[in-house]
Coordinates of C-alpha atoms and ligand atoms in Angstrom, one line a residue:
M205 CA -5.4 -25.6 -5.7
K206 CA -4.8 -23.0 -3.1
V207 CA -3.7 -19.7 -4.8
Q208 CA -2.8 -16.7 -2.8
S209 CA -4.5 -13.6 -4.1
S210 CA -4.4 -9.9 -3.4
L211 CA -7.1 -10.4 -0.9
M212 CA -4.9 -12.6 1.2
R213 CA -4.8 -12.0 4.9
E214 CA -2.6 -15.0 5.6
V215 CA 0.8 -15.3 4.1
D216 CA 2.1 -18.9 4.0
H217 CA 5.5 -20.4 3.1
F218 CA 6.0 -21.7 -0.5
I219 CA 7.7 -25.1 -0.3
N220 CA 7.9 -27.6 -3.2
G221 CA 5.5 -25.6 -5.3
A222 CA 2.7 -25.4 -2.7
F223 CA 1.6 -22.8 -0.1
V224 CA 1.8 -24.2 3.4
P225 CA 1.6 -22.8 6.9
A226 CA 4.5 -23.1 9.3
A227 CA 4.8 -26.7 10.6
S228 CA 4.5 -25.3 14.2
G229 CA 1.3 -23.5 13.2
A230 CA 2.8 -20.3 14.6
R231 CA 2.1 -16.9 13.0
L232 CA 3.2 -13.3 13.2
T233 CA 0.9 -10.4 13.0
R234 CA 1.8 -7.4 10.8
E235 CA 0.0 -4.1 10.8
N236 CA -0.4 -1.6 8.0
P237 CA 2.2 1.1 8.9
A238 CA 0.1 3.9 7.3
T239 CA -3.1 3.1 9.1
G240 CA -2.0 1.2 12.2
Q241 CA -4.7 -1.5 11.4
P242 CA -3.9 -5.2 11.5
L243 CA -3.0 -6.3 8.0
R244 CA -1.8 -9.9 7.8
L245 CA -1.0 -13.1 9.6
I246 CA 2.4 -14.4 8.5
A247 CA 3.8 -18.0 8.8
R248 CA 6.5 -18.0 11.5
G249 CA 9.1 -20.4 10.1
D250 CA 11.8 -22.3 11.8
S251 CA 14.3 -25.0 11.1
V252 CA 11.6 -27.7 10.5
D253 CA 10.2 -25.6 7.6
V254 CA 13.7 -24.9 6.3
A255 CA 14.5 -28.6 6.3
Q256 CA 11.4 -29.3 4.1
A257 CA 12.4 -26.5 1.7
A258 CA 16.0 -27.9 1.6
D259 CA 14.7 -31.4 0.7
A260 CA 12.5 -29.9 -2.1
A261 CA 15.4 -27.8 -3.4
R262 CA 17.8 -30.7 -3.4
R263 CA 15.4 -32.9 -5.4
A264 CA 14.5 -30.1 -7.8
F265 CA 18.2 -29.3 -8.5
E266 CA 18.6 -32.7 -10.1
V267 CA 16.5 -31.4 -13.0
W268 CA 16.9 -27.6 -12.8
G269 CA 20.7 -27.8 -12.5
K270 CA 20.7 -29.6 -15.9
T271 CA 18.0 -27.5 -17.7
P272 CA 19.5 -25.7 -20.7
A273 CA 20.0 -21.9 -20.3
S274 CA 17.5 -21.3 -23.1
E275 CA 14.7 -23.1 -21.2
R276 CA 15.6 -21.4 -17.9
S277 CA 15.5 -18.1 -19.8
S278 CA 12.0 -18.7 -21.2
I279 CA 10.6 -19.4 -17.8
L280 CA 12.3 -16.3 -16.2
L281 CA 10.9 -14.2 -19.1
A282 CA 7.4 -15.6 -18.4
I283 CA 7.9 -14.6 -14.7
A284 CA 8.8 -11.1 -15.8
A285 CA 5.6 -11.0 -17.9
G286 CA 3.6 -12.3 -15.0
I287 CA 4.9 -9.5 -12.8
D288 CA 3.9 -6.9 -15.4
A289 CA 0.5 -8.4 -15.7
R290 CA -0.1 -8.2 -12.0
L291 CA 1.4 -4.7 -11.6
D292 CA -1.6 -3.1 -10.0
E293 CA -2.1 -5.9 -7.4
L294 CA 1.6 -6.1 -6.5
A295 CA 1.9 -2.3 -6.2
Q296 CA -1.2 -2.2 -3.9
L297 CA 0.3 -5.0 -1.7
E298 CA 3.7 -3.3 -1.6
C299 CA 2.1 0.0 -0.6
E300 CA 0.1 -1.7 2.2
D301 CA 3.1 -3.6 3.6
T302 CA 5.6 -0.7 3.5
G303 CA 3.5 2.5 3.8
K304 CA 5.3 3.9 0.7
P305 CA 3.3 5.9 -1.9
L306 CA 1.3 3.6 -4.3
S307 CA 2.6 5.7 -7.2
L308 CA 6.2 4.9 -6.2
A309 CA 5.5 1.1 -5.9
R310 CA 3.9 1.3 -9.4
S311 CA 6.6 3.3 -11.0
L312 CA 9.8 2.0 -9.3
D313 CA 9.4 -1.2 -7.2
I314 CA 7.3 -3.5 -9.3
P315 CA 8.7 -2.5 -12.8
R316 CA 12.2 -3.0 -11.5
A317 CA 11.3 -6.5 -10.2
A318 CA 10.2 -7.5 -13.7
A319 CA 13.3 -5.8 -15.1
N320 CA 15.5 -8.0 -12.8
F321 CA 14.0 -11.2 -14.2
R322 CA 14.2 -9.9 -17.8
F323 CA 17.9 -8.8 -17.3
Y324 CA 19.1 -12.2 -16.0
A325 CA 16.9 -14.2 -18.3
T326 CA 18.7 -12.6 -21.3
A327 CA 22.1 -12.3 -19.7
I328 CA 22.5 -16.1 -19.5
L329 CA 21.9 -16.3 -23.3
H330 CA 25.0 -14.2 -23.9
E331 CA 27.5 -15.8 -21.5
S332 CA 30.9 -16.8 -22.8
S333 CA 33.7 -18.5 -21.0
E334 CA 37.5 -17.8 -21.0
S335 CA 39.9 -20.2 -22.6
F336 CA 43.7 -20.4 -22.7
L337 CA 46.0 -22.2 -25.2
T338 CA 48.9 -23.8 -23.4
E339 CA 52.1 -24.6 -25.2
R340 CA 54.4 -26.0 -22.5
P341 CA 55.0 -28.6 -21.0
A342 CA 52.6 -29.8 -23.7
R343 CA 49.9 -28.5 -26.0
A344 CA 46.6 -28.1 -24.1
I345 CA 43.5 -26.0 -24.1
N346 CA 42.2 -24.8 -20.7
Y347 CA 38.7 -23.5 -20.5
V348 CA 36.6 -22.2 -17.6
L349 CA 33.4 -24.1 -16.9
R350 CA 30.7 -22.4 -14.7
K351 CA 28.3 -24.6 -12.9
P352 CA 25.4 -23.9 -10.6
L353 CA 26.1 -24.3 -6.9
G354 CA 23.0 -26.2 -5.9
T355 CA 20.9 -24.6 -3.2
V356 CA 21.5 -21.0 -2.3
A357 CA 20.0 -18.6 0.2
C358 CA 18.6 -15.2 -0.6
I359 CA 17.7 -12.9 2.3
S360 CA 16.3 -9.4 1.8
P361 CA 15.1 -6.4 3.8
W362 CA 11.8 -4.4 3.9
N363 CA 12.5 -1.1 2.2
L364 CA 12.3 -2.2 -1.5
P365 CA 10.7 -5.6 -0.9
L366 CA 10.1 -7.2 -4.3
Y367 CA 12.8 -5.1 -6.0
L368 CA 15.6 -6.4 -3.8
F369 CA 14.1 -9.9 -3.4
T370 CA 14.1 -10.4 -7.1
W371 CA 17.5 -8.8 -7.5
K372 CA 18.8 -11.9 -5.7
I373 CA 16.4 -14.6 -6.9
A374 CA 16.6 -13.8 -10.6
P375 CA 20.4 -14.3 -10.9
A376 CA 20.3 -17.3 -8.6
L377 CA 17.7 -19.1 -10.7
A378 CA 19.2 -17.9 -14.0
A379 CA 22.5 -19.5 -13.0
G380 CA 20.7 -22.8 -12.5
N381 CA 20.5 -22.9 -8.7
C382 CA 17.5 -23.8 -6.5
V383 CA 16.7 -21.2 -3.9
I384 CA 15.5 -20.9 -0.3
A385 CA 14.6 -17.3 0.2
K386 CA 13.3 -15.1 3.0
P387 CA 11.8 -11.7 2.6
S388 CA 11.6 -9.4 5.6
E389 CA 8.9 -10.4 8.1
L390 CA 7.6 -6.8 7.8
T391 CA 7.0 -7.0 4.1
P392 CA 6.4 -10.6 3.1
T393 CA 3.4 -10.3 0.8
T394 CA 4.7 -9.6 -2.7
A395 CA 7.3 -12.4 -2.3
T396 CA 4.3 -14.8 -1.9
V397 CA 2.5 -13.5 -5.0
L398 CA 5.8 -13.9 -6.9
C399 CA 5.7 -17.6 -6.0
D400 CA 2.3 -17.9 -7.6
I401 CA 3.5 -16.1 -10.7
A402 CA 6.6 -18.3 -10.9
R403 CA 4.5 -21.5 -10.6
N404 CA 2.1 -20.2 -13.3
A405 CA 5.2 -19.4 -15.5
G406 CA 6.2 -23.0 -15.4
L407 CA 9.0 -22.9 -12.7
P408 CA 9.2 -26.5 -11.5
A409 CA 8.2 -27.3 -7.9
G410 CA 11.1 -27.0 -5.4
V411 CA 13.2 -24.6 -7.5
L412 CA 12.1 -21.6 -5.6
N413 CA 11.1 -22.0 -1.9
V414 CA 10.1 -19.1 0.3
I415 CA 10.2 -19.3 4.1
H416 CA 8.7 -16.5 6.2
G417 CA 9.4 -15.5 9.7
L418 CA 11.8 -13.7 12.0
G419 CA 15.5 -13.3 11.2
A420 CA 16.8 -14.9 14.3
E421 CA 14.6 -18.0 13.7
A422 CA 13.8 -18.6 10.0
G423 CA 16.7 -16.5 8.7
Q424 CA 19.2 -18.1 11.0
A425 CA 17.9 -21.6 10.1
I426 CA 18.4 -20.9 6.4
V427 CA 22.0 -19.8 6.9
D428 CA 22.6 -22.9 9.1
C429 CA 21.0 -25.3 6.7
P430 CA 23.7 -27.8 5.6
S431 CA 22.7 -27.9 1.9
V432 CA 22.9 -24.2 1.5
R433 CA 26.0 -23.5 -0.6
A434 CA 26.1 -19.7 -0.6
V435 CA 24.2 -16.8 1.0
T436 CA 23.3 -13.5 -0.7
F437 CA 22.1 -11.0 1.9
T438 CA 20.9 -7.4 1.9
G439 CA 20.1 -5.7 5.2
G440 CA 21.6 -4.0 8.2
T441 CA 25.4 -4.0 9.0
A442 CA 24.9 -5.6 12.4
T443 CA 23.0 -8.5 10.9
G444 CA 25.5 -8.8 8.0
R445 CA 28.3 -9.1 10.5
R446 CA 26.6 -12.0 12.3
L447 CA 25.9 -13.8 9.0
A448 CA 29.4 -13.3 7.8
A449 CA 30.7 -14.9 11.0
R450 CA 28.4 -17.9 10.6
C451 CA 29.2 -18.3 6.9
G452 CA 32.9 -18.1 7.8
E453 CA 32.5 -21.0 10.3
R454 CA 30.6 -23.0 7.6
L455 CA 33.1 -21.9 4.9
I456 CA 30.4 -20.9 2.5
P457 CA 30.6 -17.7 0.4
V458 CA 28.5 -14.7 1.5
S459 CA 27.7 -11.5 -0.4
L460 CA 26.6 -8.6 1.8
E461 CA 24.8 -5.4 0.8
L462 CA 24.6 -3.4 4.0
G463 CA 23.9 0.1 5.4
G464 CA 25.1 3.5 4.2
K465 CA 25.6 7.1 5.2
N466 CA 25.9 8.6 1.8
A467 CA 27.3 12.1 1.1
A468 CA 26.2 14.5 -1.7
I469 CA 29.1 16.9 -2.4
V470 CA 28.0 20.3 -3.9
C471 CA 30.9 22.1 -5.5
A472 CA 31.2 25.8 -6.0
D473 CA 30.4 25.5 -9.7
A474 CA 27.3 23.2 -9.2
D475 CA 24.2 23.9 -11.2
L476 CA 21.8 24.4 -8.3
A477 CA 18.7 24.3 -10.6
V478 CA 19.6 20.6 -11.2
A479 CA 21.3 19.8 -7.9
V480 CA 18.7 21.1 -5.4
P481 CA 15.7 19.0 -6.7
E482 CA 17.8 15.9 -7.4
I483 CA 19.5 16.0 -3.9
A484 CA 16.1 16.5 -2.3
R485 CA 14.9 13.4 -4.2
S486 CA 18.0 11.5 -3.2
A487 CA 17.3 12.4 0.5
F488 CA 13.6 11.8 0.7
L489 CA 12.5 9.2 -1.9
N490 CA 10.8 6.3 -0.3
Q491 CA 10.8 8.4 3.0
G492 CA 14.6 8.2 3.0
E493 CA 14.4 4.5 3.5
I494 CA 16.8 3.5 0.6
C495 CA 20.3 2.4 1.4
L496 CA 21.5 4.8 -1.3
C497 CA 19.7 7.9 0.0
S498 CA 21.9 10.9 0.6
S499 CA 21.9 11.7 4.3
R500 CA 24.9 14.1 4.5
I501 CA 25.0 17.1 2.2
L502 CA 28.5 18.8 2.0
V503 CA 28.3 22.2 0.3
H504 CA 31.2 24.5 -0.7
R505 CA 31.0 27.5 1.6
S506 CA 30.6 30.0 -1.2
R507 CA 27.2 28.4 -2.1
M508 CA 26.1 27.4 1.4
K509 CA 23.5 30.1 2.0
E510 CA 22.0 29.9 -1.5
F511 CA 21.9 26.1 -1.4
T512 CA 20.5 25.8 2.1
E513 CA 17.6 28.2 1.4
R514 CA 16.7 26.5 -1.9
F515 CA 17.0 23.0 -0.3
I516 CA 14.7 23.9 2.6
D517 CA 12.1 25.3 0.2
A518 CA 12.3 22.1 -1.9
T519 CA 11.9 20.0 1.3
R520 CA 8.9 22.1 2.5
S521 CA 7.2 21.6 -0.9
L522 CA 7.1 17.8 -0.6
R523 CA 3.7 16.5 0.2
I524 CA 3.3 13.9 2.9
G525 CA 0.1 12.0 3.2
D526 CA -2.0 8.9 2.5
P527 CA 0.1 6.5 0.4
L528 CA -2.9 5.8 -1.8
A529 CA -3.3 9.5 -2.7
P530 CA -1.6 10.1 -6.1
E531 CA -0.3 13.5 -4.9
S532 CA 1.6 12.1 -1.9
D533 CA 5.4 12.4 -2.3
L534 CA 6.1 10.7 1.0
G535 CA 4.1 8.0 2.8
A536 CA 4.6 6.3 6.2
L537 CA 7.8 4.9 7.6
I538 CA 7.9 1.1 8.0
S539 CA 6.7 1.2 11.6
K540 CA 6.3 3.4 14.7
A541 CA 9.3 1.6 16.3
H542 CA 11.4 2.7 13.3
R543 CA 10.0 6.2 13.5
E544 CA 11.1 6.4 17.1
K545 CA 14.6 5.4 16.1
V546 CA 14.7 8.1 13.4
M547 CA 13.4 10.7 15.8
A548 CA 16.0 9.7 18.4
A549 CA 18.7 10.4 15.8
I550 CA 17.2 13.9 15.2
E551 CA 17.2 14.5 19.0
R552 CA 20.9 13.4 19.1
G553 CA 21.7 15.9 16.4
V554 CA 20.0 18.7 18.3
A555 CA 21.6 17.6 21.6
D556 CA 25.0 17.8 19.9
G557 CA 24.4 21.4 18.8
G558 CA 22.3 21.1 15.6
V559 CA 19.2 23.1 14.7
I560 CA 16.1 21.8 12.9
A561 CA 15.7 24.0 9.9
T562 CA 12.5 22.3 8.8
G563 CA 10.5 19.1 9.8
G564 CA 11.4 17.0 12.8
E565 CA 7.8 16.4 13.8
I566 CA 4.9 14.0 13.3
P567 CA 2.7 15.7 10.7
R568 CA -0.7 16.9 11.9
G569 CA -4.0 17.1 10.0
L570 CA -3.6 13.9 8.0
P571 CA -6.8 12.3 6.6
P572 CA -8.7 10.1 9.2
R573 CA -7.7 6.8 7.4
V574 CA -4.0 7.4 8.1
A575 CA -4.2 9.6 11.2
D576 CA -2.6 6.9 13.3
G577 CA 0.2 6.0 10.8
A578 CA 4.0 6.1 11.2
F579 CA 4.5 9.4 9.4
L580 CA 7.4 11.8 9.9
Q581 CA 8.0 15.2 8.3
P582 CA 11.1 15.4 6.0
T583 CA 13.8 16.9 8.2
V584 CA 16.8 19.2 7.5
L585 CA 19.3 19.8 10.3
L586 CA 22.0 22.5 10.2
G587 CA 25.1 22.9 12.4
V588 CA 25.4 19.3 13.6
P589 CA 29.1 18.5 14.2
H590 CA 30.3 15.8 11.7
T591 CA 31.4 13.7 14.7
S592 CA 27.8 13.5 16.1
A593 CA 26.2 10.0 16.0
C594 CA 23.4 11.7 14.0
V595 CA 25.9 12.2 11.2
Q596 CA 28.0 9.1 11.7
E597 CA 25.3 6.4 12.0
E598 CA 22.7 5.3 9.4
T599 CA 19.3 6.9 10.1
F600 CA 17.4 5.2 7.3
G601 CA 14.6 7.9 7.4
P602 CA 13.7 11.3 5.9
V603 CA 16.6 13.2 7.6
V604 CA 19.6 15.1 6.2
T605 CA 22.3 17.2 7.7
I606 CA 24.0 20.0 5.8
H607 CA 27.7 20.8 6.3
G608 CA 30.0 23.4 4.8
F609 CA 33.5 22.8 3.3
D610 CA 36.3 25.1 2.1
A611 CA 38.8 22.9 0.3
H612 CA 38.0 19.8 -1.8
R613 CA 40.3 17.7 0.4
D614 CA 38.1 18.6 3.4
A615 CA 35.0 17.3 1.4
V616 CA 36.9 14.1 0.7
T617 CA 37.9 13.7 4.4
M618 CA 34.3 14.2 5.5
T619 CA 32.9 11.9 2.8
N620 CA 35.2 9.2 3.9
G621 CA 34.8 10.0 7.6
T622 CA 32.2 7.4 8.6
R623 CA 32.4 3.7 8.8
Y624 CA 30.2 3.2 5.7
G625 CA 31.1 3.4 2.0
L626 CA 28.1 2.6 -0.1
A627 CA 27.5 5.6 -2.5
A628 CA 28.2 9.3 -3.0
S629 CA 27.2 11.9 -5.4
V630 CA 29.3 14.9 -6.8
W631 CA 27.6 18.0 -8.2
T632 CA 30.0 20.0 -10.4
R633 CA 30.3 21.3 -14.0
D634 CA 34.0 20.2 -14.0
L635 CA 34.2 16.6 -15.0
S636 CA 37.9 16.3 -14.2
R637 CA 37.2 17.5 -10.7
A638 CA 34.4 14.9 -10.5
H639 CA 36.8 12.2 -11.6
R640 CA 39.4 13.3 -8.9
F641 CA 36.7 13.0 -6.3
A642 CA 35.5 9.6 -7.5
A643 CA 39.1 8.3 -7.4
R644 CA 39.5 9.4 -3.7
I645 CA 36.0 8.6 -2.3
D646 CA 35.5 5.3 -0.4
A647 CA 32.2 4.2 -2.1
G648 CA 31.0 1.4 -4.3
T649 CA 29.1 3.9 -6.5
V650 CA 29.8 7.5 -7.3
W651 CA 27.2 9.4 -9.2
V652 CA 28.1 12.7 -11.0
N653 CA 25.3 15.2 -11.4
C654 CA 22.7 12.5 -10.9
W655 CA 21.5 10.0 -8.3
M656 CA 20.3 6.4 -8.4
M657 CA 20.6 6.2 -12.2
R658 CA 20.9 2.4 -12.3
D659 CA 22.2 0.3 -15.1
L660 CA 21.7 -3.3 -14.2
R661 CA 25.0 -4.3 -16.0
V662 CA 27.3 -2.4 -13.6
P663 CA 28.8 -3.8 -10.4
F664 CA 26.9 -2.7 -7.3
G665 CA 28.0 -2.9 -3.7
G666 CA 29.8 -1.2 -0.9
V667 CA 33.1 -0.9 0.9
K668 CA 34.0 -0.8 4.6
D669 CA 30.9 -1.4 6.7
S670 CA 28.6 -1.2 3.7
G671 CA 29.3 -4.7 2.6
I672 CA 31.4 -7.4 0.9
G673 CA 31.1 -8.4 -2.7
R674 CA 29.3 -7.0 -5.7
E675 CA 25.9 -7.7 -7.2
G676 CA 24.7 -6.6 -10.7
G677 CA 25.5 -7.8 -14.2
N678 CA 27.9 -10.8 -14.3
E679 CA 29.1 -10.2 -10.7
A680 CA 26.0 -11.9 -9.3
L681 CA 26.1 -14.8 -11.8
R682 CA 29.8 -15.4 -10.9
F683 CA 29.1 -15.3 -7.2
L684 CA 26.2 -17.8 -7.6
S685 CA 28.3 -20.3 -9.7
D686 CA 31.1 -22.8 -9.1
V687 CA 34.1 -22.5 -11.4
S688 CA 36.1 -25.5 -12.7
N689 CA 39.0 -25.1 -15.0
V690 CA 39.1 -27.9 -17.6
C691 CA 42.5 -28.7 -19.1
I692 CA 42.5 -30.9 -22.2
H693 CA 45.7 -32.3 -23.6
M694 CA 45.8 -31.7 -27.3
G695 CA 48.5 -34.2 -28.3
E696 CA 51.3 -33.4 -30.7
A697 CA 51.3 -30.4 -33.1
L698 CA 50.6 -31.1 -36.7
Ligands
NAD1046 P1 17.9 -6.4 8.8 O1 19.3 -6.7 8.8 O2 17.2 -6.3 10.2 O3 17.1 -7.6 8.1 C1 17.3 -8.0 6.8 C2 16.8 -9.4 6.6 O4 17.7 -10.3 7.3 C3 15.4 -9.7 7.0 O5 14.8 -10.6 6.1 C4 15.6 -10.3 8.4 O6 14.5 -11.1 8.8 C5 16.9 -11.1 8.1 N1 17.6 -11.4 9.3 C6 17.7 -10.7 10.5 N2 18.5 -11.4 11.4 C7 19.0 -12.5 10.8 C8 19.8 -13.6 11.1 N3 20.4 -13.7 12.3 N4 20.1 -14.6 10.2 C9 19.5 -14.5 9.0 N5 18.7 -13.6 8.6 C10 18.4 -12.6 9.5 O7 17.7 -5.2 7.9 P2 16.3 -4.4 7.6 O8 16.0 -3.6 8.8 O9 15.3 -5.3 7.1 O10 16.7 -3.4 6.4 C11 17.3 -2.2 6.6 C12 18.8 -2.2 6.3 O11 19.1 -2.8 5.0 C13 19.4 -0.9 6.3 O12 20.6 -0.9 7.1 C14 19.8 -0.6 4.9 O13 20.8 0.2 4.6 C15 20.1 -2.0 4.4 N6 19.9 -2.1 2.9 C16 21.1 -2.2 2.2 C17 21.0 -2.2 0.8 C18 22.2 -2.3 -0.1 O14 22.1 -2.6 -1.2 N7 23.4 -2.1 0.4 C19 19.7 -2.1 0.2 C20 18.6 -2.0 1.0 C21 18.7 -2.0 2.4

């Protein structure tokens, strides 16, 4: 039996319970973004591979779709335990694929992947359905029956690879569906180890299938696959728009978690001892490559000087370096091509009148092992007009702009003044003021005096160009199920 291990240099598809190369034999090469060295050869999937996965999923659904929730739950709990047991290996692979600090992969990415499985494994044991007693024109009881859809597609990005991959797969499997999934071509490895874990946990062959490759080839083929009944997607807004158009043509539901340009609003009464380190974390965690990262900081003018000085100090104190070193706060960006995009955004901000207060450069003096990596200093820009593309468009890197405001309504106007609406944070001691902000802000999530404090039960998603639909808690289970109303005539009253 071929088992993929942490030593793997080749990443294959997982179809019908077996690791297989692309039918075409084609492969992609991926380098380690921190070292610039070749890292893996990845199966380059296309519609032929997807058709095989679809056949396997269709056959597997005949059993998995009827498997009792308690049995599905046990298998998903065993997968969670398998992730925990392979924490070190998974964290190492995530660090190699992404360039993020190993310590972050160990403390955030991999534990959250296990938590995703545990959450949905137990959620399906506590489900209830609505019922309605009808009196006219006759006595009847109506009840809501939820059923799995069949085969669903899960497509995820590179920034939190296993974390976001499992955030889709766990509810899809829990709801009784079979899955054809595609991780990002930049970060495919932990998804493949997950397949090994799922197989060892007793997940039947064909229930989970993973196809690797490029979005325009493998991803498109999955969305076009006739037996796919729904698509859950996390990624960029431009890709999401294309997928939505295609799913619209096919009349299948699509859930889209897309980009963001999130504001942190610092009010005059904010406790800066809390706000400064937390907003710095919200701007630069995972090198700023989290859809929820704050990239615009709006500060009441009465605190502007104090906040800016303290924030720049906090930024300068962050250590950037070898992702394997325990002291590194920031690792490498996902690729040099992405670093160029981020640096172009900084240049745009400067061309539009901004000033770099700190950062903006490729760090020098890194250890030889990572001297050729895709690193970039955490960067703070001041004085960039809010209309600049640097402030309006998602940068997805370690870059923030700081802006002053006088009236709260100006802060609301600025917060809502981009095409995105994913998340925002408000920093104030006055909770009624925080509530008034939350009620007027266009964002799927508003944090008050905190950031990225996640409870898996709450609805999660964005408005405007940040997405359609909600994940989290029962929202994902509902999206990944069909609903039938059953009406039973009860006969005459006693
Ligand atoms: P991307 O849109 O380029 O790719 C995401 C996934 O879609 C990848 O697996 C890719 O291969 C696939 N894909 C690309 N084109 C496709 C197509 N035509 N058909 C089917 N699949 C296709 O995004 P990315 O660069 O990997 O990720 C970064 C983006 O993800 C950022 O914009 C970020 O904000 C967003 N993101 C959003 C959330 C959220 O929850 N809202 C979370 C994380 C990341």
